[in-house]
Amino acid sequence: MRARPLLALLAALASGAAGCTSEDARGPALAAPPPSGSGAGAAAPAAVAAAPAGDPARGERLVAEFQCNRCHDGTGHAAAARDAHCVQCHQDIAAGRFQAPAAAMKRWNENLVQLRDVPSLAAAGDRLRRDWIRGFLLSPHDVRPRLHATMPRLAIGPEQASDIAAYLTRDRRERGERRERPTASLEGASAARGRELYEAKGCGTCHAFSGTAGVTAVAPVKAMEKETRAAIALAPDLRHARDRMEPADLVAWVLDPAAIKPGTPMPQVPMSPAEARDIAAFVTTAELSPRASASAPERLPLLSRRVTYAEVDRRVFRVTCRHCHSEPDYALGDGGPGNTGGFGFKPRGLNLATYEGIAAGYVDDQGERRSVFSRGPDGAPRLVAALLARQAEEAGHAAPAVRGMPLGLPAVGPEEIQLVESWIAQGRPQ
């Protein structure tokens, strides 16, 4: 895709890790695993509630329409063209394979942190619950704390999400719901012993387990640890494992990840089936503290000093916005989904790479040009509203009428939003 390094788009699904029916030396009896969103006893989250089965054939078409292959392997579709493949572009830049001037390559690599690693969707049906996939598509949240990007909030409805989930889990459906894998009963497994094994096997080297007291935190990544960088970046927070995976699949995954998903960076850690069951018991039944309520950062007042386009461009537009909102000749790619369309979004013709392009605005659903500076019901300019909406999304408060920007990436900070809003209020001086 485009060659500017600091923005791209997706990231989202994969991996994880699962009980005892009587008190013995291995630990107390285990009840049904509590949902990941709270402590034991809370109601199951809506994201994993039973959902319509979905149509895999429609789902296959939707995966193509939403261009999942621009970031993910394992979609069942050919990889996107090089100038439209977000992750491949960034990987090529990091490896020195991208065809660009040496000075540009050096500058990009100094800032390249986004989308070098994205999970493959291969064998999703052998790892992930169909209903969890559906809920995640409808309400993306941060599953992998070491990735900067998250799954973006696409324009997907409930029926479409069901169809995509049905398609991504089609292999298991076609071969029988349990495939050839025997059911891994957790009867007799010990969560207490599993906690000890979790520490002894070094699971915390890669995985976060938020909400669980006393477990080893994720280890810091050193620049030269290339062999572990991808594994750590893609390792999901195990808080979500009980929602994402069936117990039998958790056990099978812990025992031999590559047998389920060839090429996965998840290593095969030597252990017995009984040990895998104990670890799975701990991961799926550990007491979780409730999630702390989050709120968006406080909106800062307008600046009294003069703010120019050059400053806003340097601190905001060229750092993030230009990557998906620019002209193809500037982007060395297709212009980005925010301009020429993509990921299921219509072409909006919004070019944030130049002062004139920003002034030209965007194309609405009726094909009419609209200003990004027009004010909404709350008085915020449309451009500012999109930046504020991303902050709200990160706090768990998505606004249906406004899609947060940058899409799927960390929100722009309060000082940067203050800068943009002040520039607009001052008449957008150059």
Coordinates of C-alpha atoms in Angstrom, one line a residue:
M1 CA 0.0 0.0 0.0
R2 CA 1.2 3.5 0.5
A3 CA 4.8 4.1 1.5
R4 CA 4.3 6.6 4.3
P5 CA 4.9 4.6 7.5
L6 CA 2.8 5.7 10.3
L7 CA -0.8 4.8 9.3
A8 CA -2.5 1.9 7.8
L9 CA -5.4 -0.1 9.0
L10 CA -6.4 -3.4 10.5
A11 CA -5.6 -6.0 12.9
A12 CA -7.7 -8.5 14.7
L13 CA -8.3 -12.2 15.4
A14 CA -6.5 -15.4 16.6
S15 CA -4.8 -17.6 19.3
G16 CA -5.5 -18.3 23.0
A17 CA -5.3 -20.9 25.7
A18 CA -9.0 -23.7 29.5
G19 CA -11.6 -27.3 34.9
C20 CA -11.9 -30.3 37.9
T21 CA -15.0 -31.7 39.4
S22 CA -13.8 -32.6 42.8
E23 CA -11.4 -31.1 45.4
D24 CA -8.1 -33.0 45.4
A25 CA -4.4 -32.3 45.7
R26 CA -4.5 -30.6 42.3
G27 CA -7.0 -27.9 43.3
P28 CA -10.7 -27.2 44.0
A29 CA -13.6 -28.1 41.8
L30 CA -14.1 -25.7 38.9
A31 CA -17.4 -24.1 37.9
A32 CA -18.2 -22.9 34.4
P33 CA -15.7 -20.3 33.3
P34 CA -16.8 -16.7 34.0
P35 CA -17.0 -14.3 31.0
S36 CA -13.9 -12.2 30.4
G37 CA -15.5 -8.9 30.8
S38 CA -15.9 -9.1 34.6
G39 CA -15.4 -11.2 37.7
A40 CA -17.0 -14.6 38.2
G41 CA -20.8 -14.7 38.1
A42 CA -21.4 -11.9 35.7
A43 CA -23.7 -12.3 32.7
A44 CA -22.1 -13.5 29.4
P45 CA -21.2 -10.6 27.2
A46 CA -23.3 -9.8 24.2
A47 CA -20.3 -10.4 21.9
V48 CA -20.5 -14.1 22.4
A49 CA -24.3 -14.6 22.6
A50 CA -25.9 -17.1 20.3
A51 CA -26.3 -15.6 16.8
P52 CA -27.8 -16.6 13.4
A53 CA -25.8 -19.3 11.6
G54 CA -25.0 -17.1 8.6
D55 CA -24.4 -18.0 5.0
P56 CA -20.7 -18.9 4.2
A57 CA -21.2 -18.2 0.5
R58 CA -22.3 -14.6 1.2
G59 CA -19.6 -14.4 3.8
E60 CA -16.9 -15.2 1.1
R61 CA -18.2 -12.4 -1.1
L62 CA -18.2 -10.0 1.9
V63 CA -14.6 -10.8 2.8
A64 CA -13.7 -9.8 -0.7
E65 CA -15.9 -6.7 -0.6
F66 CA -14.4 -5.6 2.8
Q67 CA -10.9 -6.3 1.4
C68 CA -9.8 -8.3 4.4
N69 CA -6.9 -9.5 2.3
R70 CA -5.3 -6.1 2.3
C71 CA -4.0 -6.9 5.8
H72 CA -4.8 -10.6 6.6
D73 CA -3.5 -13.8 5.1
G74 CA -5.7 -16.8 5.3
T75 CA -8.9 -15.2 3.9
G76 CA -9.3 -17.7 1.1
H77 CA -8.7 -14.9 -1.4
A78 CA -5.5 -14.0 -3.2
A79 CA -3.4 -11.4 -1.5
A80 CA -4.1 -7.8 -2.4
A81 CA -2.0 -6.1 -5.0
R82 CA 1.3 -4.8 -3.6
D83 CA 0.2 -1.1 -3.8
A84 CA -2.9 -1.9 -1.8
H85 CA -1.5 -4.3 0.7
C86 CA -1.1 -2.4 4.0
V87 CA 1.0 -5.0 5.8
Q88 CA 3.1 -6.2 2.9
C89 CA 4.1 -2.6 2.2
H90 CA 5.3 -2.0 5.8
Q91 CA 7.1 -5.3 5.8
D92 CA 8.9 -4.5 2.6
I93 CA 9.9 -1.1 4.0
A94 CA 11.3 -2.7 7.1
A95 CA 13.2 -5.3 5.1
G96 CA 14.5 -2.8 2.6
R97 CA 12.6 -4.3 -0.3
F98 CA 10.4 -1.3 -1.1
Q99 CA 11.4 0.6 -4.2
A100 CA 11.9 4.2 -3.0
P101 CA 14.7 6.7 -2.5
A102 CA 17.2 5.8 0.2
A103 CA 16.5 8.9 2.2
A104 CA 12.8 8.2 2.2
M105 CA 13.4 4.6 3.3
K106 CA 15.6 5.7 6.1
R107 CA 13.0 8.3 7.3
W108 CA 10.1 5.8 7.1
N109 CA 12.0 3.0 9.0
E110 CA 12.7 5.4 11.8
N111 CA 9.0 5.7 12.4
L112 CA 7.7 2.4 11.2
V113 CA 5.7 0.9 14.1
Q114 CA 2.3 0.2 12.6
L115 CA 1.1 -3.0 10.9
R116 CA 4.3 -5.0 10.6
D117 CA 2.5 -7.9 12.1
V118 CA -1.1 -8.9 11.6
P119 CA -2.7 -12.3 12.5
S120 CA -3.6 -14.7 9.8
L121 CA -7.2 -15.8 9.5
A122 CA -6.2 -19.3 8.5
A123 CA -7.9 -22.1 10.4
A124 CA -10.1 -19.6 12.3
G125 CA -12.8 -22.3 12.6
D126 CA -10.4 -24.6 14.5
R127 CA -9.5 -21.8 17.0
L128 CA -12.3 -19.3 17.4
R129 CA -15.9 -19.5 18.3
R130 CA -18.2 -18.4 15.4
D131 CA -20.3 -16.2 17.6
W132 CA -17.2 -14.5 19.0
I133 CA -16.0 -13.6 15.5
R134 CA -19.4 -12.1 14.7
G135 CA -19.5 -10.0 17.9
F136 CA -15.9 -8.8 17.4
L137 CA -16.7 -7.6 13.8
L138 CA -19.7 -5.7 15.1
S139 CA -17.8 -4.2 18.1
P140 CA -14.0 -4.4 17.7
H141 CA -11.9 -4.1 20.8
D142 CA -8.3 -4.4 21.7
V143 CA -7.3 -8.1 21.9
R144 CA -3.6 -7.7 21.4
P145 CA -2.1 -5.1 23.7
R146 CA 1.3 -5.2 22.0
L147 CA -0.1 -4.2 18.6
H148 CA -0.6 -0.5 17.9
A149 CA -3.4 -1.1 15.5
T150 CA -6.7 -2.8 16.3
M151 CA -9.5 -4.1 14.1
P152 CA -11.2 -1.0 12.6
R153 CA -14.9 -0.4 13.0
L154 CA -16.1 -1.2 9.5
A155 CA -19.5 -0.6 8.1
I156 CA -20.8 -4.1 8.9
G157 CA -24.3 -5.0 9.9
P158 CA -25.4 -8.0 12.1
E159 CA -26.4 -10.2 9.1
Q160 CA -23.1 -9.4 7.3
A161 CA -21.1 -10.2 10.5
S162 CA -22.9 -13.6 10.8
D163 CA -22.1 -14.4 7.1
I164 CA -18.4 -13.5 7.5
A165 CA -18.2 -15.5 10.7
A166 CA -19.8 -18.5 9.0
Y167 CA -17.3 -18.2 6.1
L168 CA -14.2 -17.9 8.3
T169 CA -15.3 -21.0 10.3
R170 CA -16.4 -23.0 7.2
D171 CA -13.7 -25.6 7.4
R172 CA -14.9 -26.9 10.7
R173 CA -18.5 -26.8 9.5
E174 CA -17.7 -28.8 6.4
R175 CA -15.7 -31.5 8.3
G176 CA -18.0 -31.8 11.2
E177 CA -18.3 -29.5 14.2
R178 CA -15.7 -31.4 16.2
R179 CA -13.5 -32.3 13.2
E180 CA -11.3 -35.3 14.0
R181 CA -10.1 -33.8 17.3
P182 CA -11.3 -35.7 20.3
T183 CA -13.2 -33.7 23.0
A184 CA -10.7 -32.6 25.7
S185 CA -12.6 -32.9 28.9
L186 CA -11.4 -30.6 31.7
E187 CA -12.7 -33.0 34.3
G188 CA -10.0 -33.5 36.9
A189 CA -7.9 -30.5 35.6
S190 CA -6.5 -28.2 38.2
A191 CA -6.5 -24.4 37.8
A192 CA -4.1 -24.1 40.7
R193 CA -1.6 -26.4 39.1
G194 CA -2.3 -24.6 35.8
R195 CA -1.3 -21.3 37.4
E196 CA 2.0 -22.8 38.5
L197 CA 2.6 -24.2 35.0
Y198 CA 1.7 -20.8 33.4
E199 CA 4.6 -19.3 35.3
A200 CA 7.0 -22.2 34.8
K201 CA 6.4 -22.5 31.1
G202 CA 6.9 -18.7 30.6
C203 CA 3.5 -17.9 29.2
G204 CA 3.8 -14.4 30.5
T205 CA 6.8 -13.8 28.2
C206 CA 4.4 -13.1 25.4
H207 CA 0.9 -13.0 26.8
A208 CA -0.8 -10.4 28.9
F209 CA -3.5 -11.7 31.3
S210 CA -5.2 -8.5 32.4
G211 CA -7.6 -8.6 35.3
T212 CA -5.7 -11.5 36.9
A213 CA -3.7 -10.6 40.0
G214 CA -0.1 -11.7 40.4
V215 CA 0.7 -13.2 37.0
T216 CA 4.0 -12.4 35.3
A217 CA 3.7 -9.3 33.1
V218 CA 4.6 -9.2 29.4
A219 CA 8.3 -9.0 29.1
P220 CA 9.8 -5.9 27.3
V221 CA 10.8 -6.4 23.7
K222 CA 14.3 -5.5 22.8
A223 CA 15.1 -4.2 19.3
M224 CA 17.3 -7.2 18.4
E225 CA 14.8 -9.9 19.5
K226 CA 13.5 -10.4 15.9
E227 CA 12.7 -14.0 16.6
T228 CA 10.3 -13.1 19.4
R229 CA 9.0 -9.8 18.2
A230 CA 6.2 -11.2 16.1
A231 CA 5.2 -13.7 18.7
I232 CA 4.9 -11.1 21.4
A233 CA 3.2 -8.6 19.1
L234 CA 0.5 -11.1 18.1
A235 CA 0.0 -12.7 21.5
P236 CA -3.6 -12.0 22.6
D237 CA -4.5 -10.9 26.1
L238 CA -5.6 -14.2 27.7
R239 CA -8.5 -12.4 29.4
H240 CA -10.4 -13.0 26.2
A241 CA -9.5 -16.6 25.7
R242 CA -12.6 -18.0 27.5
D243 CA -14.8 -16.1 25.1
R244 CA -12.9 -16.7 22.0
M245 CA -12.2 -20.5 22.2
E246 CA -13.9 -23.7 23.1
P247 CA -12.1 -25.7 25.9
A248 CA -11.1 -28.5 23.6
D249 CA -9.6 -26.1 21.1
L250 CA -7.7 -24.3 23.9
V251 CA -6.1 -27.5 25.0
A252 CA -5.2 -28.5 21.4
W253 CA -3.8 -25.1 20.7
V254 CA -1.6 -25.1 23.8
L255 CA -0.3 -28.6 23.0
D256 CA 0.6 -28.0 19.3
P257 CA -0.2 -24.6 17.8
A258 CA 1.4 -25.3 14.5
A259 CA -0.6 -28.4 14.0
I260 CA -3.7 -26.2 13.9
K261 CA -2.3 -23.1 12.3
P262 CA 0.9 -23.8 10.3
G263 CA 3.3 -20.9 10.4
T264 CA 1.9 -19.4 13.7
P265 CA 4.6 -17.6 15.8
M266 CA 3.1 -19.3 18.9
P267 CA 5.8 -21.8 19.9
Q268 CA 5.2 -25.4 20.9
V269 CA 6.1 -25.5 24.5
P270 CA 6.9 -29.0 25.7
M271 CA 4.1 -30.3 28.0
S272 CA 1.9 -33.3 28.6
P273 CA -1.8 -33.3 27.7
A274 CA -2.6 -33.2 31.4
E275 CA -0.5 -30.1 31.8
A276 CA -2.2 -28.4 28.8
R277 CA -5.5 -29.1 30.4
D278 CA -4.4 -27.6 33.7
I279 CA -3.1 -24.4 32.0
A280 CA -6.3 -24.2 30.0
A281 CA -8.3 -24.6 33.3
F282 CA -6.4 -21.7 34.8
V283 CA -6.8 -19.4 31.8
T284 CA -10.5 -19.9 31.5
T285 CA -11.5 -19.9 35.1
A286 CA -9.1 -17.4 36.8
E287 CA -10.9 -14.7 38.7
L288 CA -10.9 -11.5 36.7
S289 CA -11.3 -8.1 38.2
P290 CA -13.9 -5.9 36.5
R291 CA -12.7 -3.7 33.8
A292 CA -12.2 -0.1 34.9
S293 CA -14.6 2.3 33.3
A294 CA -12.8 4.4 30.7
S295 CA -13.5 7.9 29.4
A296 CA -12.2 10.0 26.6
P297 CA -9.5 12.6 27.4
E298 CA -10.7 16.0 28.4
R299 CA -11.2 18.3 25.4
L300 CA -8.7 21.2 25.6
P301 CA -9.7 24.9 25.0
L302 CA -8.7 26.7 21.8
L303 CA -5.2 28.1 21.7
S304 CA -4.8 31.8 21.8
R305 CA -1.5 31.8 19.8
R306 CA -1.5 31.6 16.0
V307 CA -1.7 28.2 14.5
T308 CA -0.7 27.7 10.9
Y309 CA -1.4 24.9 8.4
A310 CA 2.4 24.1 8.3
E311 CA 2.3 23.3 12.0
V312 CA -0.9 21.2 11.8
D313 CA 0.4 19.4 8.8
R314 CA 3.7 18.5 10.5
R315 CA 2.2 17.4 13.8
V316 CA -1.1 15.7 12.6
F317 CA -1.8 15.4 8.9
R318 CA 1.5 14.0 7.7
V319 CA 1.9 11.8 10.8
T320 CA -1.4 10.0 10.4
C321 CA -4.1 11.3 8.0
R322 CA -2.1 11.4 4.8
H323 CA -1.5 7.7 4.8
C324 CA -5.2 6.9 3.9
H325 CA -6.2 10.3 2.6
S326 CA -3.9 11.3 -0.3
E327 CA -3.5 11.1 -4.0
P328 CA -2.0 8.0 -5.5
D329 CA 1.0 9.8 -7.0
Y330 CA 1.9 11.1 -3.5
A331 CA 1.1 7.9 -1.6
L332 CA 3.0 5.6 -4.0
G333 CA 0.0 3.4 -3.8
D334 CA -3.8 3.6 -4.5
G335 CA -4.4 6.9 -2.6
G336 CA -5.8 5.1 0.5
P337 CA -9.3 4.0 1.5
G338 CA -10.2 7.5 2.7
N339 CA -9.7 8.9 -0.8
T340 CA -10.1 6.2 -3.5
G341 CA -12.2 3.9 -1.3
G342 CA -11.5 0.5 0.3
F343 CA -12.4 -1.8 3.2
G344 CA -16.0 -1.5 2.1
F345 CA -16.0 2.3 2.1
K346 CA -17.0 4.3 -0.9
P347 CA -14.4 6.6 -2.5
R348 CA -14.6 10.0 -0.6
G349 CA -12.1 11.9 -2.6
L350 CA -10.6 13.4 0.6
N351 CA -7.0 14.4 0.1
L352 CA -5.3 15.5 3.3
A353 CA -1.8 15.7 1.7
T354 CA -2.2 19.3 0.6
Y355 CA -3.8 22.5 1.8
E356 CA -5.9 22.7 -1.4
G357 CA -6.9 19.1 -1.0
I358 CA -8.2 19.6 2.5
A359 CA -10.1 22.7 1.4
A360 CA -11.8 20.7 -1.4
G361 CA -13.5 18.5 1.2
Y362 CA -15.0 15.1 0.6
V363 CA -17.7 13.5 -1.6
D364 CA -20.9 12.5 0.2
D365 CA -23.3 9.6 -0.5
Q366 CA -25.1 11.7 -3.1
G367 CA -21.9 12.5 -4.9
E368 CA -21.8 16.1 -3.7
R369 CA -18.7 17.8 -2.3
R370 CA -18.9 18.7 1.4
S371 CA -16.6 20.6 3.6
V372 CA -14.7 18.8 6.4
F373 CA -15.0 22.0 8.4
S374 CA -18.8 22.1 8.5
R375 CA -20.1 21.9 12.0
G376 CA -22.2 19.2 13.4
P377 CA -25.0 19.4 16.0
D378 CA -22.5 19.7 18.8
G379 CA -20.7 22.5 17.1
A380 CA -17.5 20.5 16.3
P381 CA -16.1 20.7 12.8
R382 CA -16.5 17.4 11.0
L383 CA -12.8 16.8 10.9
V384 CA -12.5 17.4 14.6
A385 CA -15.6 15.3 15.3
A386 CA -13.9 12.3 13.6
L387 CA -10.8 12.7 15.8
L388 CA -12.8 13.0 19.0
A389 CA -14.9 10.0 18.0
R390 CA -11.8 7.8 17.9
Q391 CA -11.0 8.8 21.4
A392 CA -14.5 7.8 22.4
E393 CA -14.2 4.5 20.6
E394 CA -11.0 3.7 22.6
A395 CA -13.0 4.4 25.8
G396 CA -15.7 1.9 24.6
H397 CA -18.2 4.5 23.5
A398 CA -18.6 4.3 19.7
A399 CA -20.7 6.9 18.1
P400 CA -23.0 5.4 15.5
A401 CA -23.1 8.6 13.4
V402 CA -19.4 9.3 13.3
R403 CA -16.6 6.9 12.5
G404 CA -13.5 7.6 14.6
M405 CA -10.3 8.5 12.8
P406 CA -7.6 7.3 12.4
L407 CA -9.4 4.1 11.6
G408 CA -8.2 1.2 13.7
L409 CA -5.1 3.1 15.1
P410 CA -4.4 4.9 18.3
A411 CA -6.4 8.1 18.8
V412 CA -4.8 11.5 18.1
G413 CA -3.9 13.1 21.4
P414 CA -5.7 16.0 23.0
E415 CA -3.0 18.5 22.2
E416 CA -3.1 17.5 18.5
I417 CA -6.8 17.8 18.4
Q418 CA -6.6 21.2 20.1
L419 CA -4.1 22.2 17.4
V420 CA -6.5 21.2 14.6
E421 CA -9.5 22.8 16.2
S422 CA -7.6 26.1 16.9
W423 CA -6.4 26.2 13.3
I424 CA -9.9 25.8 12.0
A425 CA -11.3 28.4 14.4
Q426 CA -8.6 30.9 13.3
G427 CA -9.7 30.6 9.7
R428 CA -7.2 27.9 8.7
P429 CA -4.2 30.2 8.0
Q430 CA -1.4 28.8 5.8

